[in-house]
Every structure is written in C-alpha cells, then in structure tokens.
Amino acid sequence: MRVLVTGGAGFIGSHLCEFLVEQHHDVTVLDELSTGSVANLTSCLDAGSVRLVEGSILDRDLVDECVRGKDAVFHLAAAVGVQTIVNSPLQSLRVNLHGTENVVEAAVTHGVPIGVTSTSEVYGKNDADGLREDADRILGSPLLSRWSYAAAKGLDELVAHVRAIETGTPCVSYRLFNVVGPRQTGRYGMVLPRFVAQALSHEPITVYGDGTQRRCFGSVYDVVPAMVELLQTPAAHGRAVNLGGREEISIRGLAEKIKDFTGSTSDIHTVPYDVAYGHGFEDMARRMPDLSLAHELINYTARYDLDDIVQSVVADAQRAGQRDPLLTAP
Ligand code: UDP
C-alpha cells in the first residue's frame, strides 16, 4: 500500500511508520515538526523508506496533494498534550478541527480509506468501570479551555464518519487511552515520560492533584498494529474503537512504581492542579476502557503490561542519555 501518515514524526506516528515500513508499505509523512521531530524517524529516513513532507494540515492544497494516489491515510497530526491545549487553546482548536476537516475532505474526495486518531478524552468525566464506545460523554463547561481537546476530537469523529458515510469511504476512529512507550516526550504534559525523567535525574516527581486519579496505560506496540488492522477490517468501518491497556493504576501508584523501578532518590511532591495547569483545571478521576469491541473485531488483547512498558520507557530514556530534558516541573 501507499500510505500517508499525518503527524508521522510524532511519538505514535513514528512507531506507526516503523511498523508500516516493516510490512513493506510505501510511507509518506506529512508533519510540520512542531511537536514531532525528525529524530523520531531516524531509522526510517536513514533507510530511505519514508518520505517526509514538511508542512501543516491546515494547508489544504498540500494535504490534497499528499492524499491523492494513496491507498490509506492514518491521520495522527494534532495539537496534543494537556500542557499544549491549556497554553494555546485557540491554535489547538484550529489545528484539531480545521486540520482534520482538510484531511478528511481530501480522503473522501479521492476515495482513500482513513483512520482518524481520537482519544479517551471524548468521554470527559465519565469514570465508568470500562467505558464502552457508546458511553455518554460528560464534558465540563465550554468556557474551560481544558475541554477544547475533547470537544475538537469529538467533532473530528463526527465529521469523519458523516463524510465517510456520505461518500462510501472506509473510515475508523481510534479512541486511544493513555498510549505510552519509548520516544514519548514529557514536554507537553504526558505523565509517564515526565515521571521517568524526574526519577532518573533524582528530581522531585510531580504528582498533580492528590494522585488518586486513575489511568490505564496502553503500549504503543499493542496499539499501532491494531490501528492498521482495524482499517483493513470492513466490519470496523464506520466505528469508533477503544484501544489501550487494561491495567489500572493511580497516578501516585505510578510515581511509586517508577521510583522503585529506577532506584531513584526522588521525593514524590504533590502539586495542586491550579499550580500545574492554571486556574479552573478539571481532571478526570478515572479513565478505563472496555476493549471488547477491538477484541471482537480483530481479536485485540494488550500483550504488554505496565511493568513491560515502564521497563522499555526507562531503557529508552537511559539510552537517549536524557536527550529530552523536562521542562522545569511546576
Ligand atoms: N500528571 C501528573 N504529573 C505530571 C503530569 C501529569 O500527576 O507531571 C497527571 C495528570 O494530571 C493526569 C494524569 O497524570 O491526572 C495523566 O496525565 P496525562 O497528561 O499523561 O494524560 P491525561 O490522562 O490527562 O490525558
């Protein structure tokens, strides 16, 4: 297949490119290199197996040019990370709404199957024990910029599926639950790489809120092959599908696990949300996926547990020699 990966220089995108190259697909990346980086694609670019087009998904003509003639599009380009969303809510909304609309329009115009990356954030504050894809969304006030990501991604799914149905284009949206793994940066807020970098440098580990909030972390090595397989599975077309892991842990528990794992002397500090993210931040108490739809469609099960994930992230951070120093944690 000739495949376009938007956001292919990002964390998940670059793993997806590596996977597609291993499967002998011809891969083009469209990335503006704002939060992504060429370094993430080093192995693919060195081997000459990926073509990188540097540009924005807001550039409609460029998007159209990149999509034309492809057999599949994986749309991952987005403004990501709670820190990014809180710092620049409007630009994030623009990229996540108009950028996605451009990619979807190009895909349906040229009849190219499209996988759209969405997020568990679309469920908002729904903390059910196993969120099914048809679960209700409980979003906070539209005046809180913190919810702009969830709002935009929900609309992205709507636009993608409506246009796909109208035009008969195969389309899947992926609701990713805290996907982690090597090469993820902590610079935009993501907790696991932040804790690992803090632990390795023996700086305080910054737990936001009281640390009782719970998450299920999923391995990028489980999620990426599932994204590809779902787009190749007709029964998945027209569906939103949860992807991630099943093992739940509190954020304080995660801090303790990483401290133990690295033998770090770091203290664990509690940081109020207002200090971490600014006034009026609302966190989700819990976010846990029901993965039965993915299992039903493609026999998905998470092969990597949290210990495997932490081990690979720590090893990668050590190999990189702290190439990704943290922003000074608040
Ligand atoms: N978090 C934290 N310390 C950090 C960064 C994040 O305690 O340095 C918390 C954050 O408030 C949230 C959880 O870790 O409760 C997961 O944050 P992340 O941004 O990785 O993903 P989210 O689930 O919020 O999308």
Tab-separated table of C-alpha atoms and ligand atoms in Angstrom:
chain	number	residue	atom	x	y	z
A	1	MET	CA	0.000	0.000	0.000
A	2	ARG	CA	0.965	3.616	-0.493
A	3	VAL	CA	0.228	5.148	2.888
A	4	LEU	CA	0.094	8.707	4.211
A	5	VAL	CA	0.717	9.244	7.911
A	6	THR	CA	-0.094	12.760	9.087
A	7	GLY	CA	1.832	13.513	12.254
A	8	GLY	CA	4.238	10.724	11.376
A	9	ALA	CA	7.148	12.445	13.120
A	10	GLY	CA	5.345	12.343	16.456
A	11	PHE	CA	5.550	9.664	19.101
A	12	ILE	CA	2.750	7.334	17.948
A	13	GLY	CA	3.132	8.367	14.304
A	14	SER	CA	6.789	7.387	14.161
A	15	HIS	CA	6.056	3.963	15.668
A	16	LEU	CA	3.305	3.559	13.082
A	17	CYS	CA	5.748	4.435	10.283
A	18	GLU	CA	8.254	1.859	11.547
A	19	PHE	CA	5.528	-0.769	11.643
A	20	LEU	CA	4.305	0.081	8.121
A	21	VAL	CA	7.849	0.001	6.756
A	22	GLU	CA	8.386	-3.433	8.336
A	23	GLN	CA	5.259	-4.537	6.455
A	24	HIS	CA	6.837	-3.216	3.233
A	25	HIS	CA	4.389	-0.391	2.658
A	26	ASP	CA	5.404	2.790	0.900
A	27	VAL	CA	5.110	5.568	3.503
A	28	THR	CA	4.780	9.329	3.196
A	29	VAL	CA	4.750	11.506	6.315
A	30	LEU	CA	3.121	14.922	6.469
A	31	ASP	CA	4.309	16.743	9.584
A	32	GLU	CA	5.006	20.355	10.447
A	33	LEU	CA	7.593	19.277	13.045
A	34	SER	CA	6.086	21.432	15.795
A	35	THR	CA	5.778	18.772	18.481
A	36	GLY	CA	7.138	15.936	16.348
A	37	SER	CA	10.777	15.672	15.345
A	38	VAL	CA	12.926	14.254	12.564
A	39	ALA	CA	14.883	12.363	15.231
A	40	ASN	CA	11.816	10.173	15.858
A	41	LEU	CA	12.039	8.974	12.258
A	42	THR	CA	15.791	8.483	12.124
A	43	SER	CA	15.755	4.771	11.359
A	44	CYS	CA	13.112	5.086	8.608
A	45	LEU	CA	14.697	8.127	6.993
A	46	ASP	CA	18.196	6.638	7.091
A	47	ALA	CA	16.906	3.541	5.332
A	48	GLY	CA	15.245	5.749	2.712
A	49	SER	CA	11.960	4.003	3.399
A	50	VAL	CA	9.886	7.041	4.360
A	51	ARG	CA	9.352	10.311	2.510
A	52	LEU	CA	8.924	13.326	4.781
A	53	VAL	CA	6.835	16.272	3.612
A	54	GLU	CA	7.229	19.180	5.995
A	55	GLY	CA	4.012	21.156	6.189
A	56	SER	CA	0.792	21.781	8.043
A	57	ILE	CA	-2.537	20.001	7.835
A	58	LEU	CA	-4.024	23.499	7.746
A	59	ASP	CA	-2.604	23.813	4.201
A	60	ARG	CA	-5.498	22.375	2.215
A	61	ASP	CA	-3.718	22.149	-1.126
A	62	LEU	CA	-0.719	20.418	0.367
A	63	VAL	CA	-2.964	17.951	2.207
A	64	ASP	CA	-4.820	17.180	-1.021
A	65	GLU	CA	-1.558	16.641	-2.868
A	66	CYS	CA	-0.297	14.257	-0.171
A	67	VAL	CA	-3.526	12.235	-0.031
A	68	ARG	CA	-4.007	11.886	-3.790
A	69	GLY	CA	-2.930	8.480	-5.095
A	70	LYS	CA	-2.658	6.851	-1.670
A	71	ASP	CA	-4.295	3.603	-0.592
A	72	ALA	CA	-4.710	4.562	3.064
A	73	VAL	CA	-4.405	7.601	5.312
A	74	PHE	CA	-3.660	7.475	9.016
A	75	HIS	CA	-4.444	10.864	10.479
A	76	LEU	CA	-2.463	11.490	13.653
A	77	ALA	CA	-1.397	15.123	13.261
A	78	ALA	CA	-2.895	17.162	16.091
A	79	ALA	CA	-2.119	19.607	18.849
A	80	VAL	CA	-1.583	17.181	21.720
A	81	GLY	CA	-0.787	17.176	25.422
A	82	VAL	CA	-2.722	18.863	28.203
A	83	GLN	CA	0.036	21.459	28.531
A	84	THR	CA	-0.241	22.427	24.843
A	85	ILE	CA	-4.024	22.655	24.977
A	86	VAL	CA	-4.026	24.759	28.126
A	87	ASN	CA	-1.252	27.056	26.842
A	88	SER	CA	-2.686	27.675	23.375
A	89	PRO	CA	-6.329	26.631	23.285
A	90	LEU	CA	-7.308	28.522	20.137
A	91	GLN	CA	-4.482	27.362	17.920
A	92	SER	CA	-5.024	23.817	19.209
A	93	LEU	CA	-8.698	24.022	18.302
A	94	ARG	CA	-7.871	25.319	14.837
A	95	VAL	CA	-5.422	22.533	14.100
A	96	ASN	CA	-7.608	19.820	15.578
A	97	LEU	CA	-10.791	20.965	13.847
A	98	HIS	CA	-9.836	22.552	10.516
A	99	GLY	CA	-6.778	20.371	10.013
A	100	THR	CA	-8.802	17.209	10.444
A	101	GLU	CA	-11.525	18.532	8.169
A	102	ASN	CA	-8.898	19.095	5.461
A	103	VAL	CA	-7.519	15.571	5.801
A	104	VAL	CA	-10.993	14.005	5.826
A	105	GLU	CA	-12.123	16.049	2.809
A	106	ALA	CA	-9.059	15.017	0.828
A	107	ALA	CA	-9.553	11.359	1.775
A	108	VAL	CA	-13.224	11.237	0.808
A	109	THR	CA	-12.577	13.245	-2.400
A	110	HIS	CA	-10.015	10.685	-3.535
A	111	GLY	CA	-11.837	7.690	-2.030
A	112	VAL	CA	-8.927	6.789	0.262
A	113	PRO	CA	-9.711	4.781	3.441
A	114	ILE	CA	-8.942	6.855	6.514
A	115	GLY	CA	-8.086	6.087	10.134
A	116	VAL	CA	-8.690	9.064	12.408
A	117	THR	CA	-6.990	9.262	15.768
A	118	SER	CA	-9.324	10.228	18.568
A	119	THR	CA	-8.947	9.980	22.301
A	120	SER	CA	-10.394	8.656	25.526
A	121	GLU	CA	-10.785	12.340	26.446
A	122	VAL	CA	-14.003	12.325	24.405
A	123	TYR	CA	-15.643	10.524	27.357
A	124	GLY	CA	-14.781	13.526	29.545
A	125	LYS	CA	-15.547	12.997	33.209
A	126	ASN	CA	-17.403	9.727	32.701
A	127	ASP	CA	-15.491	7.453	35.097
A	128	ALA	CA	-17.378	4.218	34.436
A	129	ASP	CA	-15.692	0.910	35.121
A	130	GLY	CA	-14.924	0.094	31.492
A	131	LEU	CA	-16.007	2.793	29.038
A	132	ARG	CA	-17.748	1.310	26.036
A	133	GLU	CA	-17.693	3.196	22.753
A	134	ASP	CA	-21.370	4.118	23.174
A	135	ALA	CA	-20.837	5.549	26.677
A	136	ASP	CA	-22.145	9.037	27.367
A	137	ARG	CA	-19.789	11.970	27.215
A	138	ILE	CA	-19.597	14.162	30.323
A	139	LEU	CA	-17.728	17.264	29.276
A	140	GLY	CA	-17.125	20.231	31.547
A	141	SER	CA	-18.001	23.831	30.751
A	142	PRO	CA	-17.214	25.080	27.232
A	143	LEU	CA	-15.640	28.076	28.953
A	144	LEU	CA	-12.859	25.880	30.309
A	145	SER	CA	-10.174	25.673	27.633
A	146	ARG	CA	-9.140	22.357	29.157
A	147	TRP	CA	-12.066	20.696	27.378
A	148	SER	CA	-11.216	22.094	23.947
A	149	TYR	CA	-9.253	18.974	23.012
A	150	ALA	CA	-12.121	16.668	23.915
A	151	ALA	CA	-14.602	18.924	22.126
A	152	ALA	CA	-12.495	19.099	18.954
A	153	LYS	CA	-11.781	15.376	18.852
A	154	GLY	CA	-15.474	14.582	19.298
A	155	LEU	CA	-16.288	16.824	16.338
A	156	ASP	CA	-13.450	15.255	14.335
A	157	GLU	CA	-15.052	11.860	14.741
A	158	LEU	CA	-18.409	13.252	13.710
A	159	VAL	CA	-17.046	14.992	10.614
A	160	ALA	CA	-15.017	11.948	9.588
A	161	HIS	CA	-17.826	9.432	9.965
A	162	VAL	CA	-20.529	11.638	8.435
A	163	ARG	CA	-18.415	12.428	5.375
A	164	ALA	CA	-17.272	8.802	5.095
A	165	ILE	CA	-20.857	7.535	5.120
A	166	GLU	CA	-21.971	10.182	2.599
A	167	THR	CA	-19.221	9.157	0.203
A	168	GLY	CA	-18.898	5.443	0.967
A	169	THR	CA	-15.290	5.845	2.141
A	170	PRO	CA	-13.953	3.318	4.687
A	171	CYS	CA	-13.274	5.128	7.978
A	172	VAL	CA	-12.341	4.105	11.524
A	173	SER	CA	-11.754	6.367	14.509
A	174	TYR	CA	-9.401	5.189	17.246
A	175	ARG	CA	-10.056	6.229	20.830
A	176	LEU	CA	-6.635	5.938	22.373
A	177	PHE	CA	-6.313	5.534	26.146
A	178	ASN	CA	-3.039	6.950	27.539
A	179	VAL	CA	-0.766	5.356	24.952
A	180	VAL	CA	2.853	5.288	26.103
A	181	GLY	CA	6.218	3.883	25.095
A	182	PRO	CA	9.744	4.778	24.045
A	183	ARG	CA	10.264	8.213	22.438
A	184	GLN	CA	7.236	9.852	24.033
A	185	THR	CA	8.203	13.276	25.316
A	186	GLY	CA	7.116	14.697	28.663
A	187	ARG	CA	7.384	18.201	27.296
A	188	TYR	CA	3.665	18.560	26.579
A	189	GLY	CA	2.412	17.129	29.849
A	190	MET	CA	2.303	13.353	29.428
A	191	VAL	CA	2.810	11.844	32.806
A	192	LEU	CA	4.826	8.678	32.241
A	193	PRO	CA	7.837	10.153	30.434
A	194	ARG	CA	7.804	13.043	32.922
A	195	PHE	CA	7.951	10.741	35.927
A	196	VAL	CA	10.681	8.642	34.310
A	197	ALA	CA	12.821	11.693	33.516
A	198	GLN	CA	12.277	13.095	37.008
A	199	ALA	CA	13.149	9.773	38.637
A	200	LEU	CA	16.281	9.274	36.539
A	201	SER	CA	17.557	12.729	37.388
A	202	HIS	CA	16.570	12.324	41.068
A	203	GLU	CA	14.385	15.426	40.895
A	204	PRO	CA	11.022	15.565	42.669
A	205	ILE	CA	8.319	13.504	40.985
A	206	THR	CA	5.390	15.876	40.499
A	207	VAL	CA	2.024	14.283	41.232
A	208	TYR	CA	-0.763	16.657	40.239
A	209	GLY	CA	-3.865	16.809	42.420
A	210	ASP	CA	-3.983	14.233	45.216
A	211	GLY	CA	-2.727	11.414	42.984
A	212	THR	CA	-5.816	9.250	43.459
A	213	GLN	CA	-6.880	9.781	39.829
A	214	ARG	CA	-6.526	6.547	37.912
A	215	ARG	CA	-5.485	5.713	34.373
A	216	CYS	CA	-4.941	2.619	32.206
A	217	PHE	CA	-1.757	2.898	30.190
A	218	GLY	CA	-1.532	1.136	26.841
A	219	SER	CA	1.616	0.202	24.951
A	220	VAL	CA	2.287	1.833	21.603
A	221	TYR	CA	3.474	-1.629	20.470
A	222	ASP	CA	-0.044	-3.006	21.024
A	223	VAL	CA	-1.939	-0.034	19.688
A	224	VAL	CA	-0.103	0.624	16.405
A	225	PRO	CA	-0.654	-2.795	14.758
A	226	ALA	CA	-4.284	-2.644	15.873
A	227	MET	CA	-4.757	0.713	14.130
A	228	VAL	CA	-3.532	-0.770	10.857
A	229	GLU	CA	-5.556	-3.956	11.177
A	230	LEU	CA	-8.764	-2.118	12.017
A	231	LEU	CA	-8.565	-0.010	8.856
A	232	GLN	CA	-8.171	-3.233	6.870
A	233	THR	CA	-11.227	-4.790	8.560
A	234	PRO	CA	-14.534	-3.944	6.832
A	235	ALA	CA	-16.558	-4.704	9.992
A	236	ALA	CA	-14.643	-1.891	11.736
A	237	HIS	CA	-15.573	0.724	9.149
A	238	GLY	CA	-17.924	3.365	10.467
A	239	ARG	CA	-16.911	2.519	14.052
A	240	ALA	CA	-15.082	4.290	16.843
A	241	VAL	CA	-12.872	1.739	18.607
A	242	ASN	CA	-11.208	1.967	22.022
A	243	LEU	CA	-7.533	0.942	22.121
A	244	GLY	CA	-5.205	0.758	25.102
A	245	GLY	CA	-4.411	-1.427	28.097
A	246	ARG	CA	-6.479	-2.999	30.894
A	247	GLU	CA	-4.275	-2.476	33.940
A	248	GLU	CA	-5.420	0.416	36.072
A	249	ILE	CA	-3.135	2.387	38.384
A	250	SER	CA	-3.405	5.594	40.398
A	251	ILE	CA	-1.032	8.385	39.455
A	252	ARG	CA	0.547	8.221	42.923
A	253	GLY	CA	0.928	4.471	42.424
A	254	LEU	CA	2.633	5.160	39.100
A	255	ALA	CA	5.051	7.589	40.761
A	256	GLU	CA	5.934	4.969	43.392
A	257	LYS	CA	6.344	2.241	40.778
A	258	ILE	CA	8.727	4.346	38.698
A	259	LYS	CA	10.694	5.450	41.747
A	260	ASP	CA	11.118	1.813	42.854
A	261	PHE	CA	11.909	0.634	39.356
A	262	THR	CA	14.661	3.184	38.815
A	263	GLY	CA	16.011	3.042	42.381
A	264	SER	CA	15.595	6.818	42.428
A	265	THR	CA	16.092	9.031	45.468
A	266	SER	CA	13.425	11.449	44.183
A	267	ASP	CA	10.771	12.694	46.589
A	268	ILE	CA	7.196	12.490	45.483
A	269	HIS	CA	5.706	16.002	45.518
A	270	THR	CA	2.039	16.825	45.358
A	271	VAL	CA	1.282	19.827	43.123
A	272	PRO	CA	-2.201	21.425	43.140
A	273	TYR	CA	-3.897	21.445	39.734
A	274	ASP	CA	-4.106	25.255	39.753
A	275	VAL	CA	-0.331	25.442	40.064
A	276	ALA	CA	0.269	22.765	37.438
A	277	TYR	CA	-2.189	23.877	34.774
A	278	GLY	CA	-3.598	27.254	35.834
A	279	HIS	CA	-6.905	28.192	37.347
A	280	GLY	CA	-10.044	26.178	36.671
A	281	PHE	CA	-8.461	22.893	35.620
A	282	GLU	CA	-10.656	19.827	35.895
A	283	ASP	CA	-9.096	16.387	35.798
A	284	MET	CA	-10.758	13.075	35.160
A	285	ALA	CA	-10.920	10.831	38.210
A	286	ARG	CA	-10.658	7.678	36.197
A	287	ARG	CA	-10.472	6.555	32.617
A	288	MET	CA	-10.712	2.905	31.901
A	289	PRO	CA	-11.533	1.330	28.540
A	290	ASP	CA	-13.825	-1.518	27.687
A	291	LEU	CA	-11.784	-3.199	24.959
A	292	SER	CA	-14.317	-5.802	23.914
A	293	LEU	CA	-15.149	-4.164	20.568
A	294	ALA	CA	-11.494	-4.241	19.477
A	295	HIS	CA	-11.318	-7.844	20.674
A	296	GLU	CA	-14.439	-8.758	18.727
A	297	LEU	CA	-13.236	-7.042	15.535
A	298	ILE	CA	-9.571	-8.023	15.415
A	299	ASN	CA	-9.011	-10.263	18.434
A	300	TYR	CA	-7.209	-7.397	20.197
A	301	THR	CA	-5.612	-8.066	23.557
A	302	ALA	CA	-2.931	-5.972	25.218
A	303	ARG	CA	0.262	-8.047	25.180
A	304	TYR	CA	2.365	-5.644	27.233
A	305	ASP	CA	1.650	-4.895	30.880
A	306	LEU	CA	2.628	-1.765	32.758
A	307	ASP	CA	5.896	-3.274	34.031
A	308	ASP	CA	6.942	-4.075	30.437
A	309	ILE	CA	6.057	-0.549	29.387
A	310	VAL	CA	7.907	1.155	32.244
A	311	GLN	CA	10.942	-1.027	31.568
A	312	SER	CA	11.034	-0.058	27.872
A	313	VAL	CA	10.496	3.640	28.584
A	314	VAL	CA	13.225	3.712	31.241
A	315	ALA	CA	15.650	1.829	28.972
A	316	ASP	CA	14.937	4.251	26.134
A	317	ALA	CA	15.381	7.305	28.359
A	318	GLN	CA	18.688	5.904	29.616
A	319	ARG	CA	19.848	5.160	26.065
A	320	ALA	CA	18.930	8.650	24.982
A	321	GLY	CA	21.007	9.996	27.868
A	322	GLN	CA	18.315	12.422	28.925
A	323	ARG	CA	18.108	13.808	25.388
A	324	ASP	CA	14.649	15.054	26.345
A	325	PRO	CA	15.196	17.124	29.482
A	326	LEU	CA	11.969	18.044	31.195
A	327	LEU	CA	10.575	21.456	31.281
A	328	THR	CA	11.072	22.554	34.835
A	329	ALA	CA	8.141	20.976	36.569
A	330	PRO	CA	5.888	23.407	38.421
B	1	UDP	N1	0.089	14.255	35.839
B	1	UDP	C1	0.849	14.345	36.995
B	1	UDP	N2	2.102	14.858	36.904
B	1	UDP	C2	2.668	15.276	35.746
B	1	UDP	C3	1.902	15.176	34.561
B	1	UDP	C4	0.609	14.658	34.639
B	1	UDP	O1	0.392	13.951	38.072
B	1	UDP	O2	3.831	15.728	35.770
B	1	UDP	C5	-1.271	13.670	35.940
B	1	UDP	C6	-2.373	14.424	35.201
B	1	UDP	O3	-2.894	15.468	35.998
B	1	UDP	C7	-3.394	13.319	34.968
B	1	UDP	C8	-2.515	12.074	34.746
B	1	UDP	O4	-1.238	12.396	35.319
B	1	UDP	O5	-4.185	13.096	36.107
B	1	UDP	C9	-2.323	11.709	33.281
B	1	UDP	O6	-1.870	12.862	32.604
B	1	UDP	P1	-1.520	12.874	31.060
B	1	UDP	O7	-1.382	14.295	30.651
B	1	UDP	O8	-0.392	11.946	30.789
B	1	UDP	O9	-2.802	12.214	30.369
B	1	UDP	P2	-4.374	12.506	30.520
B	1	UDP	O10	-4.918	11.237	31.079
B	1	UDP	O11	-4.583	13.667	31.439
B	1	UDP	O12	-4.808	12.774	29.133
